[in-house]
Short mmCIF file of C-alpha atoms in Angstrom, two decimals:
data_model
loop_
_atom_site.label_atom_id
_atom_site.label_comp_id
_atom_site.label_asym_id
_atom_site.label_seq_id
_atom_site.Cartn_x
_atom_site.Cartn_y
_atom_site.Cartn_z
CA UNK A 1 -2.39 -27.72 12.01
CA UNK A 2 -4.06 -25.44 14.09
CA UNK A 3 -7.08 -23.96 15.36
CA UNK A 4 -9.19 -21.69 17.09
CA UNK A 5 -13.11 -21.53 17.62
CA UNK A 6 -14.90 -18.72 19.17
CA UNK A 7 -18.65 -20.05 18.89
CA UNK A 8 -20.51 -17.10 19.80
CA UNK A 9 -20.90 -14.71 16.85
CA UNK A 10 -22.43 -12.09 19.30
CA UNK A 11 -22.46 -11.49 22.99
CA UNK A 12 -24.72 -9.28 24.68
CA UNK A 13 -24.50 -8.31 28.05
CA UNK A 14 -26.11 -5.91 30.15
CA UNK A 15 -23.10 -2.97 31.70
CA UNK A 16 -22.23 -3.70 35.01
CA UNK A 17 -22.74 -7.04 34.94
CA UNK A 18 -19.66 -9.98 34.03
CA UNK A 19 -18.93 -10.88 30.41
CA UNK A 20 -18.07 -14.01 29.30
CA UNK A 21 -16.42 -14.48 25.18
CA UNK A 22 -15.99 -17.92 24.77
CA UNK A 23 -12.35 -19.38 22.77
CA UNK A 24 -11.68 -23.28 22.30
CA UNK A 25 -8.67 -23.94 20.61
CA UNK A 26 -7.01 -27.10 18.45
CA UNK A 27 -2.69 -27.24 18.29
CA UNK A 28 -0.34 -29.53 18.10
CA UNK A 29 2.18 -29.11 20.93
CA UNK A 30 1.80 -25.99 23.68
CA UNK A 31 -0.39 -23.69 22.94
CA UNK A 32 0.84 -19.91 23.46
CA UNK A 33 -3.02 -18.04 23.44
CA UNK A 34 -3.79 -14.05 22.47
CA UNK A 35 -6.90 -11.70 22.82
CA UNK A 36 -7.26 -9.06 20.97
CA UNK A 37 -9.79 -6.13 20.60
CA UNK A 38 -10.42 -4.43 17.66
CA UNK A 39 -12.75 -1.20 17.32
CA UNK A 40 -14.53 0.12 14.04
CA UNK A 41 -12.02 1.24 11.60
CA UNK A 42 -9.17 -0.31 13.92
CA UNK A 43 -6.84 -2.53 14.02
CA UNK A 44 -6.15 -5.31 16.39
CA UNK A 45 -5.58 -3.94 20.11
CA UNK A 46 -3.52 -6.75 22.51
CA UNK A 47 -5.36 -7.48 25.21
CA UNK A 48 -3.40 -10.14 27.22
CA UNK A 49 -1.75 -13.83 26.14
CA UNK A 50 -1.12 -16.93 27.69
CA UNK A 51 2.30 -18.52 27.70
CA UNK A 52 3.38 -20.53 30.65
CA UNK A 53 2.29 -20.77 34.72
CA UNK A 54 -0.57 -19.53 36.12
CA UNK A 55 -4.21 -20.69 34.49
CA UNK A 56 -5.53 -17.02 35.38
CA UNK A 57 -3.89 -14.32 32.94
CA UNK A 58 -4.90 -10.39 33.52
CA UNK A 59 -5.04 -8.04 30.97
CA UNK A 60 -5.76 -4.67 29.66
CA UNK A 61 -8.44 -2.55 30.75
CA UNK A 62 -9.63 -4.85 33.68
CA UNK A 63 -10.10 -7.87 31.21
CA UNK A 64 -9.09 -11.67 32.28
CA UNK A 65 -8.73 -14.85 30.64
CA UNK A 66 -8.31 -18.57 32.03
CA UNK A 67 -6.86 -21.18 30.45
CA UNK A 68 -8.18 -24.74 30.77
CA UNK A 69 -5.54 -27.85 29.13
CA UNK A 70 -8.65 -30.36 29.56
CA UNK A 71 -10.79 -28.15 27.91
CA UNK A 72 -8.82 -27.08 25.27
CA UNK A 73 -10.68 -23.51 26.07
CA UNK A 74 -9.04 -19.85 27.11
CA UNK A 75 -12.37 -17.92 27.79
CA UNK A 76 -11.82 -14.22 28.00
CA UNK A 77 -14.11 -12.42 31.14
CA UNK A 78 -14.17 -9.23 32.91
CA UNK A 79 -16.00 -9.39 35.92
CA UNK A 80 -18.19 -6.13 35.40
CA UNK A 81 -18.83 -4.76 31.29
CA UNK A 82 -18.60 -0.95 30.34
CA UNK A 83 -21.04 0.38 27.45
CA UNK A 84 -17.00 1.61 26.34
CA UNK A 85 -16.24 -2.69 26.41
CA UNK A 86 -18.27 -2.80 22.96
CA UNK A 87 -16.56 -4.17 20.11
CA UNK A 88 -14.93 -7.15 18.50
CA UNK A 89 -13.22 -10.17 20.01
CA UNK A 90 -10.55 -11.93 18.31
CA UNK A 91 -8.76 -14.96 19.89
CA UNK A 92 -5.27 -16.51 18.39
CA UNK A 93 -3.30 -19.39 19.13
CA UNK A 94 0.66 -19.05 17.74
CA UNK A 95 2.52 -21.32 15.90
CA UNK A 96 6.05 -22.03 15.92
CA UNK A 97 7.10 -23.97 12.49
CA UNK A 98 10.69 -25.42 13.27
CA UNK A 99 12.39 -22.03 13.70
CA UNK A 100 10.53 -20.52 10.18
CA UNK A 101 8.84 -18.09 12.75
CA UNK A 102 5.56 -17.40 14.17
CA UNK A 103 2.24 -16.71 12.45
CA UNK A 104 -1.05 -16.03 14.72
CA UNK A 105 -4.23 -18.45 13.88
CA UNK A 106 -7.50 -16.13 14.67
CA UNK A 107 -10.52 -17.46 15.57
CA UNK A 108 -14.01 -15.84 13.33
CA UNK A 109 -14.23 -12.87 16.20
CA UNK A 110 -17.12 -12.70 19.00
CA UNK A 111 -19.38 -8.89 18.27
CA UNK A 112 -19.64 -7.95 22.43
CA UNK A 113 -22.73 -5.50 22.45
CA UNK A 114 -22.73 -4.26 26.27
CA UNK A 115 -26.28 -2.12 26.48
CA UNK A 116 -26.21 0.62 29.51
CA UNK B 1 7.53 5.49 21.56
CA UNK B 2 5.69 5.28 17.92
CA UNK B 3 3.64 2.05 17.18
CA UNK B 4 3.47 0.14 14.23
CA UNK B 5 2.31 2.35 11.33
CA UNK B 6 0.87 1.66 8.01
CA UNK B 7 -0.06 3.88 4.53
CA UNK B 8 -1.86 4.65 3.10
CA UNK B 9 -5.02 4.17 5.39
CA UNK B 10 -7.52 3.87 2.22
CA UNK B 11 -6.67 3.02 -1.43
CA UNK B 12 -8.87 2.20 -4.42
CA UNK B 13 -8.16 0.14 -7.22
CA UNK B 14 -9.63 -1.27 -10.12
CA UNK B 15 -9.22 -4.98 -11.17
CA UNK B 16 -6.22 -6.24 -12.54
CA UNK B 17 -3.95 -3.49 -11.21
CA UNK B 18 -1.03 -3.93 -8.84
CA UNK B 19 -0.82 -2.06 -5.39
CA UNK B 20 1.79 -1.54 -2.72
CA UNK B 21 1.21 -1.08 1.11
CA UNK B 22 3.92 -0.23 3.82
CA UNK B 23 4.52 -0.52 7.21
CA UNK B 24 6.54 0.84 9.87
CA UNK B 25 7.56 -1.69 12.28
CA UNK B 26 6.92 -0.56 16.46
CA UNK B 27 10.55 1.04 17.57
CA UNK B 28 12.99 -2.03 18.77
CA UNK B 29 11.43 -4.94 16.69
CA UNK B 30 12.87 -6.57 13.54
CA UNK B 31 9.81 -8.76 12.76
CA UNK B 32 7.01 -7.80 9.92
CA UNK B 33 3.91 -10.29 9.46
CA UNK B 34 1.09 -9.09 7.24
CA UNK B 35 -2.35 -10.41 7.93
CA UNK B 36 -5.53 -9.81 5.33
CA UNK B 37 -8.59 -9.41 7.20
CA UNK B 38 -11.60 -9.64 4.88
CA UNK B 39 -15.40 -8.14 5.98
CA UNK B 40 -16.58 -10.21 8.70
CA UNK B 41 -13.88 -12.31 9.17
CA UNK B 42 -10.65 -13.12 11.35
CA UNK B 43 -7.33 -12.08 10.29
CA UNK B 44 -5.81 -14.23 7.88
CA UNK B 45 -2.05 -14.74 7.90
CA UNK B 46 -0.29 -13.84 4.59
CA UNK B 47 3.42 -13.71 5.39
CA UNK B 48 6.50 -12.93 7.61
CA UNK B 49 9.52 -11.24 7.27
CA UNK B 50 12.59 -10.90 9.13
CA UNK B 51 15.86 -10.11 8.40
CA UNK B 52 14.85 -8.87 4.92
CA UNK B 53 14.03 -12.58 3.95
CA UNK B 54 9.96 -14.33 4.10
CA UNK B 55 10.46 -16.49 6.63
CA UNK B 56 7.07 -18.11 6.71
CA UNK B 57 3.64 -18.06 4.54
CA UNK B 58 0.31 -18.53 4.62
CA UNK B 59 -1.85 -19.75 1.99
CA UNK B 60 -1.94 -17.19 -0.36
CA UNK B 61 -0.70 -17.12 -3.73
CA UNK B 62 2.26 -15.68 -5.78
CA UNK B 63 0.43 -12.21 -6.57
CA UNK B 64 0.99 -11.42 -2.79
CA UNK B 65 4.34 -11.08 -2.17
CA UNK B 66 6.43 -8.64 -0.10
CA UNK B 67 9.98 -6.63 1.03
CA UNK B 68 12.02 -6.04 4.05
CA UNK B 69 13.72 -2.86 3.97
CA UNK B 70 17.32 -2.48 6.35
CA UNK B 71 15.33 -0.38 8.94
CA UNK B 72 12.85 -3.18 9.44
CA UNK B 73 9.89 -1.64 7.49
CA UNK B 74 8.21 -3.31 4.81
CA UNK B 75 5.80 -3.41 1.42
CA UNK B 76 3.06 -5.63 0.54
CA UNK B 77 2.22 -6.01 -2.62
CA UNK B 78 -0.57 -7.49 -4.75
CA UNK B 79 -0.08 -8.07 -8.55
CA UNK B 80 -3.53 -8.91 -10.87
CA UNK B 81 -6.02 -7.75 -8.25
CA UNK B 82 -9.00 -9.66 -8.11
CA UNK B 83 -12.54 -8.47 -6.19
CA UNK B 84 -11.72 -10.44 -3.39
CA UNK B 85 -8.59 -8.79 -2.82
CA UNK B 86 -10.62 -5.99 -1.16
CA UNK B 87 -10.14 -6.28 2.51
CA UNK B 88 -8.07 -4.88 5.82
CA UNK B 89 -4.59 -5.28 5.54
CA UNK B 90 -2.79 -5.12 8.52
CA UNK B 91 0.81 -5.03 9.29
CA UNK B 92 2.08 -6.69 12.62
CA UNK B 93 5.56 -6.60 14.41
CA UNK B 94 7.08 -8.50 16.94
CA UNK B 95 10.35 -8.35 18.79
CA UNK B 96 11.89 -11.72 17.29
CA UNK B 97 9.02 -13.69 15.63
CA UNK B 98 9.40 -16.24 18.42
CA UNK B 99 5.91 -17.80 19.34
CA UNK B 100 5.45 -16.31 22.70
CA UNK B 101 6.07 -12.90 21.09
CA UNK B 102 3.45 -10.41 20.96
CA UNK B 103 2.16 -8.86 17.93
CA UNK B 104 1.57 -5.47 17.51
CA UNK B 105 -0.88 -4.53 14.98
CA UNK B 106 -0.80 -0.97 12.78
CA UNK B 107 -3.89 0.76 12.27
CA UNK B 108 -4.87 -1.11 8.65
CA UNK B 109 -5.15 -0.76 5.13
CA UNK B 110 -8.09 -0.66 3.77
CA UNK B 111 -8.04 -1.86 -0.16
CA UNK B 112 -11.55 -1.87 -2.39
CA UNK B 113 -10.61 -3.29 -5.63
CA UNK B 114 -13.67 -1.94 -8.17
#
């Protein structure tokens, strides 16, 4: 089985400064990792994945994520917010069920309030 | 280049009735999963289709059930709706349904069952 745990319900964060959502994950196996955005009356927005290689992925919009094996944790940042940033946070780990297909795991979603 | 598109983007139903919801898969992928995304919470994963057969479910039961169509574009529907039906449904598609494939998500459904 697997997992995902964003702890934070809500992240506030002052614009200009970095943001920091927090994702730990639980899978059996390698872990292929998503972010997503999603706006008020929205669906789900991709925001960047991890898959193989480097521990640093780069996104959309300016947004970042790094991936940690020892930590079990794929923390999404952006190194300075926008008022524009505001919304909800999903993380998702994929699993692969012996070739029955793929079927994204989301974690409760982290609000991001970013005050100007 | 369209994205993935679903309709209708509000219904309202009563309890007990039945409901359909399509979706229009993002030009060049084959892959349909449908997610339910109740107030508050994450996306839950209802089912997958591909090649016009459910390749892979979640935890839901037999009132949700679904259709591929030959052009890759699919219906969800949901037989004896209960209150907690109501919620978002989105539609996602992928290029293949492999695991390092990214979904794209439509714009939702949104379903209050009165």
């Amino acid at each position: 089985a697997q997992s995902v745990a964003q702890p934070e319900d809500q992240v506030n964060v002052a614009e200009g400064n970095p943001l920091t959502v927090k994702c730990t994950y639980s899978v059996s196996g390698n872990p292929y990792l998503f972010w997503y955005v999603q706006y008020p009356n929205r669906g789900l927005q991709f925001l960047l994945k991890y898959i193989t290689g480097d521990n640093l992925v780069k996104g959309s919009y300016g947004f970042e994520a790094e991936f940690n094996k020892s930590q079990t944790s794929f923390h999404l940042k952006k190194p300075s917010a926008l008022v524009s940033d505001s919304a909800l946070y999903f993380c998702a780990v994929s699993y692969w069920d012996n070739n029955a297909g793929n079927m994204l795991t989301f974690g409760g979603g982290t609000r991001l309030m970013v005050k100007p | 280049d369209a994205g993935v598109t679903q309709s209708p983007t509000h219904l309202i139903k009563t309890r007990g009735q039945q409901v359909t919801l399509r979706c229009s898969p993002k030009s060049g992928h084959d892959t349909v999963s449908w997610y339910q995304q109740a107030l508050g919470q994450g996306p839950q994963f209802i089912f997958q289709y591909y090649e016009e057969e459910e390749r892979q479910r979640g935890n839901f039961p037999d009132r949700f059930s679904g259709h591929q169509f030959p052009n890759y574009s699919s219906e969800l529907n949901v037989n004896a709706l209960l209150l907690g039906d109501s919620a978002l449904y989105l539609c996602a598609s992928s290029p293949a349904g492999r695991n390092t494939d990214t979904q794209y998500f439509g714009p939702g459904t949104r379903l209050t069952v009165l």
